[in-house]
GROMACS .gro file of C-alpha atoms in nm:
model
  403
    1MET     CA    1  12.410   9.143  -0.195
    2SER     CA    2  12.191   9.023   0.088
    3PRO     CA    3  11.915   9.271   0.177
    4ASP     CA    4  11.994   9.214   0.546
    5THR     CA    5  12.343   9.366   0.538
    6VAL     CA    6  12.501   9.691   0.431
    7VAL     CA    7  12.865   9.711   0.327
    8ILE     CA    8  13.036  10.050   0.343
    9THR     CA    9  13.295  10.084   0.067
   10GLY     CA   10  13.405  10.443   0.108
   11TRP     CA   11  13.335  10.762  -0.081
   12ALA     CA   12  13.288  10.583  -0.412
   13ALA     CA   13  12.974  10.419  -0.272
   14TRP     CA   14  12.838  10.752  -0.148
   15ARG     CA   15  12.932  10.987  -0.431
   16ARG     CA   16  12.629  10.918  -0.649
   17ALA     CA   17  12.393  10.933  -0.348
   18PHE     CA   18  12.537  11.269  -0.241
   19LEU     CA   19  12.518  11.414  -0.592
   20TRP     CA   20  12.157  11.304  -0.630
   21ALA     CA   21  12.074  11.459  -0.293
   22LEU     CA   22  12.260  11.779  -0.377
   23VAL     CA   23  12.076  11.818  -0.708
   24ALA     CA   24  11.743  11.753  -0.535
   25VAL     CA   25  11.803  12.006  -0.257
   26VAL     CA   26  11.960  12.280  -0.468
   27GLY     CA   27  11.713  12.234  -0.753
   28THR     CA   28  11.411  12.242  -0.525
   29ARG     CA   29  11.545  12.537  -0.329
   30LEU     CA   30  11.596  12.736  -0.652
   31LEU     CA   31  11.247  12.644  -0.770
   32LEU     CA   32  11.086  12.747  -0.441
   33SER     CA   33  11.286  13.070  -0.411
   34SER     CA   34  11.199  13.172  -0.767
   35TRP     CA   35  10.833  13.092  -0.709
   36VAL     CA   36  10.821  13.284  -0.380
   37LEU     CA   37  10.988  13.582  -0.548
   38LEU     CA   38  10.727  13.575  -0.825
   39ILE     CA   39  10.445  13.551  -0.571
   40GLY     CA   40  10.586  13.854  -0.390
   41LEU     CA   41  10.588  14.053  -0.712
   42LEU     CA   42  10.237  13.960  -0.823
   43LEU     CA   43  10.042  13.933  -0.496
   44PRO     CA   44  10.010  14.155  -0.187
   45THR     CA   45  10.259  14.081   0.088
   46PRO     CA   46  10.084  13.964   0.409
   47ASP     CA   47  10.159  14.128   0.744
   48LEU     CA   48  10.318  13.824   0.905
   49ALA     CA   49  10.445  14.022   1.203
   50ALA     CA   50  10.088  14.108   1.302
   51GLN     CA   51   9.959  13.761   1.225
   52TYR     CA   52  10.216  13.591   1.449
   53ALA     CA   53  10.228  13.857   1.721
   54TYR     CA   54  10.086  13.601   1.966
   55VAL     CA   55  10.416  13.411   1.956
   56GLU     CA   56  10.575  13.718   2.119
   57TYR     CA   57  10.897  13.693   1.921
   58PRO     CA   58  11.008  13.951   1.662
   59LEU     CA   59  11.040  13.816   1.310
   60GLN     CA   60  11.396  13.831   1.176
   61GLY     CA   61  11.350  13.715   0.818
   62THR     CA   62  11.424  13.951   0.531
   63GLY     CA   63  11.421  13.907   0.155
   64LEU     CA   64  11.366  13.548   0.045
   65VAL     CA   65  11.399  13.424   0.405
   66ALA     CA   66  11.097  13.617   0.533
   67PRO     CA   67  10.817  13.414   0.366
   68TRP     CA   68  10.939  13.092   0.535
   69GLU     CA   69  10.934  13.236   0.888
   70GLN     CA   70  10.587  13.109   0.979
   71GLN     CA   71  10.395  12.874   1.207
   72ASP     CA   72  10.618  12.632   1.402
   73ALA     CA   73  10.935  12.783   1.256
   74ILE     CA   74  10.886  13.098   1.464
   75TRP     CA   75  10.846  12.893   1.781
   76TYR     CA   76  11.168  12.702   1.715
   77GLU     CA   77  11.349  13.030   1.652
   78LYS     CA   78  11.210  13.172   1.976
   79ILE     CA   79  11.328  12.871   2.175
   80ALA     CA   80  11.669  12.886   2.006
   81ALA     CA   81  11.705  13.251   2.105
   82LEU     CA   82  11.536  13.262   2.446
   83GLY     CA   83  11.501  12.903   2.566
   84TYR     CA   84  11.196  12.751   2.735
   85ALA     CA   85  10.976  12.941   2.976
   86PRO     CA   86  10.661  12.836   3.167
   87GLN     CA   87  10.316  12.916   3.031
   88THR     CA   88  10.451  13.052   2.703
   89GLY     CA   89  10.358  12.769   2.467
   90THR     CA   90  10.721  12.672   2.410
   91ALA     CA   91  10.687  12.343   2.601
   92ARG     CA   92  10.506  12.171   2.314
   93PHE     CA   93  10.819  12.185   2.095
   94SER     CA   94  11.106  11.938   2.126
   95PRO     CA   95  11.455  12.080   2.193
   96LEU     CA   96  11.698  11.940   1.935
   97LEU     CA   97  11.604  12.159   1.638
   98PRO     CA   98  11.622  12.481   1.846
   99LEU     CA   99  11.967  12.371   1.965
  100VAL     CA  100  12.081  12.314   1.605
  101ILE     CA  101  11.941  12.653   1.503
  102ARG     CA  102  12.123  12.818   1.793
  103LEU     CA  103  12.453  12.661   1.684
  104LEU     CA  104  12.404  12.751   1.318
  105SER     CA  105  12.316  13.110   1.413
  106LEU     CA  106  12.689  13.154   1.469
  107LEU     CA  107  12.720  13.130   1.091
  108THR     CA  108  12.427  13.365   1.023
  109LEU     CA  109  12.543  13.640   1.259
  110GLY     CA  110  12.268  13.567   1.508
  111ASN     CA  111  11.982  13.567   1.258
  112MET     CA  112  11.763  13.279   1.376
  113ALA     CA  113  11.538  13.283   1.070
  114ALA     CA  114  11.831  13.230   0.834
  115ALA     CA  115  11.978  12.970   1.070
  116GLY     CA  116  11.648  12.783   1.067
  117LEU     CA  117  11.643  12.768   0.688
  118LEU     CA  118  12.004  12.654   0.689
  119ALA     CA  119  11.928  12.382   0.945
  120GLY     CA  120  11.639  12.243   0.742
  121THR     CA  121  11.832  12.253   0.415
  122LEU     CA  122  12.144  12.083   0.552
  123ALA     CA  123  11.936  11.817   0.726
  124ALA     CA  124  11.747  11.752   0.401
  125LEU     CA  125  12.079  11.706   0.219
  126VAL     CA  126  12.192  11.447   0.476
  127ALA     CA  127  11.853  11.273   0.475
  128PHE     CA  128  11.835  11.251   0.096
  129THR     CA  129  12.189  11.112   0.075
  130LEU     CA  130  12.109  10.842   0.329
  131LEU     CA  131  11.776  10.763   0.165
  132TYR     CA  132  11.929  10.714  -0.180
  133ARG     CA  133  12.210  10.499  -0.042
  134LEU     CA  134  11.979  10.283   0.168
  135VAL     CA  135  11.730  10.220  -0.111
  136GLU     CA  136  12.002  10.164  -0.371
  137THR     CA  137  12.157   9.896  -0.150
  138ASP     CA  138  11.835   9.692  -0.150
  139THR     CA  139  11.700   9.764  -0.497
  140ALA     CA  140  11.857   9.956  -0.784
  141ALA     CA  141  11.975  10.305  -0.867
  142LEU     CA  142  11.657  10.376  -1.067
  143THR     CA  143  11.432  10.293  -0.771
  144ALA     CA  144  11.654  10.494  -0.538
  145GLY     CA  145  11.632  10.796  -0.766
  146ARG     CA  146  11.256  10.771  -0.793
  147THR     CA  147  11.216  10.731  -0.417
  148LEU     CA  148  11.426  11.042  -0.360
  149GLY     CA  149  11.237  11.233  -0.629
  150TYR     CA  150  10.896  11.144  -0.490
  151LEU     CA  151  10.999  11.265  -0.145
  152ALA     CA  152  11.190  11.577  -0.251
  153LEU     CA  153  10.905  11.696  -0.475
  154PHE     CA  154  10.607  11.584  -0.266
  155PRO     CA  155  10.347  11.865  -0.248
  156THR     CA  156  10.438  11.954   0.113
  157ALA     CA  157  10.811  11.879   0.083
  158PHE     CA  158  10.888  12.250   0.117
  159PHE     CA  159  10.866  12.192   0.493
  160LEU     CA  160  11.184  11.982   0.460
  161TYR     CA  161  11.380  12.291   0.356
  162ALA     CA  162  11.244  12.522   0.627
  163ALA     CA  163  11.280  12.548   1.006
  164PHE     CA  164  11.060  12.248   1.079
  165THR     CA  165  11.162  11.920   1.242
  166GLU     CA  166  11.085  11.683   0.954
  167SER     CA  167  11.419  11.694   0.771
  168LEU     CA  168  11.625  11.665   1.091
  169PHE     CA  169  11.409  11.380   1.219
  170LEU     CA  170  11.428  11.199   0.884
  171ALA     CA  171  11.806  11.232   0.876
  172LEU     CA  172  11.832  11.077   1.223
  173VAL     CA  173  11.588  10.796   1.135
  174LEU     CA  174  11.770  10.705   0.814
  175GLY     CA  175  12.104  10.730   0.991
  176ALA     CA  176  11.977  10.489   1.256
  177PHE     CA  177  11.854  10.240   0.995
  178TRP     CA  178  12.183  10.260   0.808
  179THR     CA  179  12.402  10.208   1.115
  180ILE     CA  180  12.193   9.922   1.257
  181ARG     CA  181  12.198   9.742   0.924
  182SER     CA  182  12.576   9.768   0.920
  183GLY     CA  183  12.580   9.600   1.262
  184ARG     CA  184  12.655   9.909   1.474
  185TRP     CA  185  12.381   9.907   1.732
  186LEU     CA  186  12.540  10.158   1.974
  187PRO     CA  187  12.554  10.456   1.733
  188ALA     CA  188  12.210  10.353   1.609
  189ALA     CA  189  12.077  10.378   1.965
  190GLY     CA  190  12.243  10.720   1.993
  191LEU     CA  191  12.064  10.841   1.680
  192VAL     CA  192  11.735  10.703   1.813
  193ALA     CA  193  11.795  10.898   2.135
  194LEU     CA  194  11.846  11.218   1.934
  195ALA     CA  195  11.529  11.147   1.737
  196GLY     CA  196  11.344  11.132   2.069
  197LEU     CA  197  11.455  11.491   2.127
  198THR     CA  198  11.339  11.600   1.782
  199LYS     CA  199  10.980  11.478   1.751
  200ILE     CA  200  10.751  11.296   1.992
  201GLN     CA  201  10.733  11.008   1.741
  202GLY     CA  202  11.099  10.946   1.818
  203ALA     CA  203  10.990  10.780   2.142
  204PHE     CA  204  10.863  10.485   1.935
  205LEU     CA  205  11.143  10.469   1.677
  206GLY     CA  206  11.338  10.213   1.877
  207LEU     CA  207  11.078   9.940   1.827
  208PRO     CA  208  11.123   9.898   1.449
  209LEU     CA  209  11.499   9.942   1.495
  210ALA     CA  210  11.500   9.659   1.750
  211VAL     CA  211  11.314   9.442   1.498
  212GLU     CA  212  11.573   9.532   1.235
  213TYR     CA  213  11.850   9.425   1.473
  214LEU     CA  214  11.675   9.095   1.537
  215TYR     CA  215  11.658   9.041   1.162
  216LEU     CA  216  12.030   9.104   1.147
  217CYS     CA  217  12.073   8.831   1.409
  218GLY     CA  218  11.881   8.584   1.196
  219TRP     CA  219  11.541   8.604   1.367
  220ARG     CA  220  11.225   8.579   1.156
  221PRO     CA  221  10.867   8.620   1.284
  222THR     CA  222  10.748   8.269   1.202
  223LEU     CA  223  10.595   7.996   1.416
  224ARG     CA  224  10.888   7.770   1.327
  225HIS     CA  225  11.124   7.990   1.527
  226TRP     CA  226  10.905   7.981   1.836
  227GLY     CA  227  10.813   7.613   1.828
  228ARG     CA  228  11.155   7.474   1.907
  229GLY     CA  229  11.158   7.563   2.275
  230ARG     CA  230  11.449   7.809   2.258
  231PRO     CA  231  11.470   8.187   2.228
  232PRO     CA  232  11.511   8.337   1.880
  233PHE     CA  233  11.833   8.516   1.977
  234ALA     CA  234  12.121   8.476   2.222
  235GLN     CA  235  12.150   8.654   2.555
  236ARG     CA  236  12.425   8.877   2.414
  237HIS     CA  237  12.160   9.039   2.197
  238LEU     CA  238  11.946   9.147   2.491
  239LEU     CA  239  12.143   9.466   2.560
  240PRO     CA  240  12.136   9.595   2.198
  241VAL     CA  241  11.765   9.519   2.164
  242ALA     CA  242  11.682   9.687   2.494
  243ALA     CA  243  11.900   9.990   2.417
  244LEU     CA  244  11.740  10.038   2.077
  245ALA     CA  245  11.388   9.986   2.209
  246VAL     CA  246  11.405  10.243   2.490
  247ALA     CA  247  11.659  10.503   2.369
  248GLY     CA  248  11.404  10.736   2.211
  249ALA     CA  249  11.153  10.692   2.491
  250LEU     CA  250  11.416  10.774   2.755
  251THR     CA  251  11.523  11.100   2.593
  252THR     CA  252  11.161  11.202   2.534
  253GLU     CA  253  11.090  11.132   2.899
  254ALA     CA  254  11.404  11.324   2.999
  255PHE     CA  255  11.266  11.626   2.812
  256PHE     CA  256  10.939  11.604   3.001
  257VAL     CA  257  11.132  11.577   3.329
  258TYR     CA  258  11.321  11.890   3.228
  259LEU     CA  259  10.994  12.072   3.158
  260THR     CA  260  10.858  11.966   3.497
  261ASN     CA  261  11.157  12.031   3.722
  262ILE     CA  262  11.360  12.301   3.548
  263VAL     CA  263  11.111  12.497   3.335
  264ARG     CA  264  10.836  12.439   3.593
  265ASP     CA  265  10.577  12.377   3.325
  266PRO     CA  266  10.473  12.011   3.373
  267LEU     CA  267  10.153  12.041   3.169
  268GLY     CA  268  10.297  12.268   2.903
  269TYR     CA  269  10.312  12.005   2.631
  270LEU     CA  270   9.954  11.884   2.678
  271GLN     CA  271   9.820  12.237   2.714
  272GLY     CA  272  10.004  12.341   2.399
  273GLN     CA  273   9.847  12.061   2.201
  274THR     CA  274   9.494  12.109   2.335
  275VAL     CA  275   9.484  12.488   2.358
  276LEU     CA  276   9.724  12.632   2.100
  277SER     CA  277   9.695  12.351   1.846
  278GLU     CA  278   9.331  12.278   1.938
  279GLN     CA  279   9.393  11.904   1.908
  280HIS     CA  280   9.257  11.618   2.112
  281VAL     CA  281   9.308  11.244   2.119
  282SER     CA  282   9.052  11.043   1.924
  283TRP     CA  283   8.988  10.693   1.796
  284PRO     CA  284   9.089  10.637   1.432
  285TRP     CA  285   8.730  10.583   1.320
  286ALA     CA  286   8.626  10.912   1.482
  287THR     CA  287   8.910  11.091   1.305
  288LEU     CA  288   8.806  10.929   0.976
  289ALA     CA  289   8.442  11.026   1.024
  290ALA     CA  290   8.536  11.388   1.092
  291ALA     CA  291   8.769  11.395   0.791
  292VAL     CA  292   8.505  11.247   0.561
  293GLY     CA  293   8.256  11.503   0.692
  294LYS     CA  294   8.489  11.787   0.596
  295PHE     CA  295   8.556  11.625   0.259
  296VAL     CA  296   8.185  11.616   0.178
  297SER     CA  297   8.091  11.957   0.315
  298GLU     CA  298   8.373  12.176   0.181
  299GLN     CA  299   8.366  12.326  -0.167
  300GLY     CA  300   8.663  12.304  -0.401
  301PHE     CA  301   8.996  12.132  -0.339
  302THR     CA  302   9.082  12.222   0.021
  303ILE     CA  303   9.367  12.119   0.248
  304ASN     CA  304   9.125  11.893   0.439
  305LYS     CA  305   9.047  11.701   0.120
  306PHE     CA  306   9.416  11.673   0.043
  307ASP     CA  307   9.482  11.553   0.399
  308LEU     CA  308   9.229  11.272   0.366
  309ILE     CA  309   9.353  11.157   0.024
  310VAL     CA  310   9.715  11.154   0.142
  311THR     CA  311   9.634  10.979   0.470
  312LEU     CA  312   9.444  10.700   0.296
  313LEU     CA  313   9.717  10.662   0.033
  314PHE     CA  314   9.996  10.645   0.290
  315SER     CA  315   9.800  10.405   0.509
  316ALA     CA  316   9.784  10.168   0.210
  317LEU     CA  317  10.154  10.225   0.139
  318THR     CA  318  10.233  10.146   0.503
  319ILE     CA  319  10.058   9.811   0.479
  320ALA     CA  320  10.252   9.736   0.163
  321ALA     CA  321  10.577   9.840   0.334
  322LEU     CA  322  10.530   9.560   0.587
  323ARG     CA  323  10.586   9.314   0.304
  324VAL     CA  324  10.893   9.499   0.176
  325ARG     CA  325  11.067   9.494   0.513
  326LEU     CA  326  10.897   9.441   0.849
  327SER     CA  327  11.094   9.713   1.027
  328TYR     CA  328  11.008   9.962   0.751
  329GLY     CA  329  10.639   9.888   0.778
  330LEU     CA  330  10.643   9.913   1.157
  331TYR     CA  331  10.824  10.245   1.141
  332ALA     CA  332  10.577  10.388   0.889
  333ALA     CA  333  10.295  10.263   1.112
  334THR     CA  334  10.428  10.467   1.406
  335ILE     CA  335  10.410  10.779   1.189
  336LEU     CA  336  10.058  10.707   1.061
  337ALA     CA  337   9.940  10.623   1.414
  338ALA     CA  338  10.012  10.983   1.514
  339VAL     CA  339   9.794  11.100   1.226
  340TRP     CA  340   9.500  10.872   1.304
  341GLY     CA  341   9.521  10.916   1.681
  342HIS     CA  342   9.430  11.283   1.710
  343THR     CA  343   9.194  11.531   1.550
  344ASN     CA  344   9.107  11.898   1.530
  345ASN     CA  345   8.767  12.054   1.476
  346SER     CA  346   8.880  12.264   1.180
  347PHE     CA  347   9.141  12.022   1.043
  348PRO     CA  348   9.053  11.662   1.140
  349LEU     CA  349   9.380  11.524   0.998
  350MET     CA  350   9.586  11.821   1.108
  351SER     CA  351   9.946  11.818   0.981
  352ALA     CA  352   9.902  11.475   0.818
  353THR     CA  353  10.060  11.582   0.490
  354ARG     CA  354  10.364  11.713   0.679
  355PHE     CA  355  10.396  11.414   0.912
  356VAL     CA  356  10.408  11.166   0.623
  357LEU     CA  357  10.722  11.331   0.486
  358VAL     CA  358  10.927  11.122   0.730
  359ALA     CA  359  10.753  10.795   0.634
  360PHE     CA  360  11.027  10.708   0.384
  361PRO     CA  361  10.918  10.343   0.335
  362CYS     CA  362  10.596  10.470   0.178
  363PHE     CA  363  10.791  10.662  -0.085
  364LEU     CA  364  10.998  10.350  -0.151
  365VAL     CA  365  10.685  10.141  -0.207
  366LEU     CA  366  10.541  10.408  -0.435
  367ALA     CA  367  10.863  10.407  -0.638
  368GLN     CA  368  10.849  10.029  -0.670
  369TRP     CA  369  10.487  10.043  -0.783
  370ALA     CA  370  10.564  10.312  -1.040
  371GLY     CA  371  10.858  10.107  -1.164
  372ARG     CA  372  10.617   9.837  -1.283
  373LEU     CA  373  10.410  10.087  -1.481
  374PRO     CA  374  10.481  10.281  -1.801
  375ARG     CA  375  10.726  10.569  -1.759
  376LEU     CA  376  10.443  10.810  -1.836
  377VAL     CA  377  10.291  10.732  -1.496
  378HIS     CA  378  10.613  10.833  -1.322
  379LEU     CA  379  10.624  11.159  -1.517
  380LEU     CA  380  10.259  11.231  -1.434
  381ILE     CA  381  10.327  11.177  -1.062
  382ILE     CA  382  10.622  11.416  -1.066
  383THR     CA  383  10.428  11.676  -1.264
  384PHE     CA  384  10.129  11.657  -1.029
  385TRP     CA  385  10.359  11.668  -0.724
  386ILE     CA  386  10.536  11.986  -0.840
  387SER     CA  387  10.217  12.160  -0.950
  388LEU     CA  388  10.046  12.100  -0.620
  389MET     CA  389  10.359  12.198  -0.428
  390LEU     CA  390  10.355  12.538  -0.595
  391VAL     CA  391   9.991  12.581  -0.498
  392TRP     CA  392  10.050  12.495  -0.132
  393VAL     CA  393  10.361  12.714  -0.117
  394MET     CA  394  10.153  13.007  -0.238
  395VAL     CA  395   9.898  12.936   0.035
  396PHE     CA  396  10.170  12.891   0.299
  397VAL     CA  397  10.368  13.209   0.230
  398HIS     CA  398  10.047  13.409   0.263
  399GLY     CA  399  10.005  13.291   0.618
  400HIS     CA  400   9.734  13.032   0.566
  401TRP     CA  401   9.734  12.685   0.718
  402VAL     CA  402   9.873  12.406   0.504
  403ALA     CA  403  10.017  12.144   0.737
   0.00000   0.00000   0.00000
């Protein structure tokens, strides 16, 4: 089968992908729940209500739900329950996940914490199914399984199963890639538009999708195509390319217009990033210098050291992804650009290990690399992934910063 086309052949083509995704989600959820239960039995339970009192939203989590109601998850729950309000810090969070949580709260009897966990878990199931199917189409079932495993068990993958935007965003991204590769540019543009309402990076998603569409039309980025004095694609392709390119940017801009004219908080997003998140824009080399400084000065294996290692690894994987498929590499580059383009005094590469969860081409490249090595290497990667995940989960559920 040509790598430039995707043929949908019904449930038979999706059954294995869905089962792999279901095993990954259910298995990881059981592992994390068991681990969190053990942590609660062996270690003191932190006072999360006092720690997150500044959010000004009462925590609703109980039992195994409670440890996951932290950091951004509480903000999304607050927005889902109360909506946006000026000068409250809510403006720095995109609206689609809160909307999904609000809808799913009908199933959880109004409990936003449980609805948030349900939203993340269901989105992860959809994302994993799409990821397996997309990779399997281009490579083989073994590579697809390894790609899914590397993502599902990545040390910070527990964010995919909680009330954070990564799993929802990834599901929309993979859905957009799948639909555009099957020639359906209009639903792809719709998914890009939804991604623009999920994470700020969604504003740039349309660019690699437009490149993917051009590939579908037979365009290749070579001098031969440009030296013949005619455009690389027909005029009928202008509308799809334009729609894909701007869909995410338009919905992101629409959200900012809403914040300005309805919420009356035009600077809320920037203030939230600079004040609450303590982040500021920086050049990549300045971010690298700050990260290296933390790496050298801190004792032990800290989150800052992990951030730097992961960022360098995924930057290399992004470059390699450009050779696998241009649109994949460009998409991964938009994710890594967000990591390199800002910094924080305490955490120079703040949230890097969470952001890279949506850079699925990097996990594909890693799976392809591991496929050329002895199976022992693959097993060592999985073992290291799971071990470190358990460490970061323990840190996270005790209210400390991870990503």
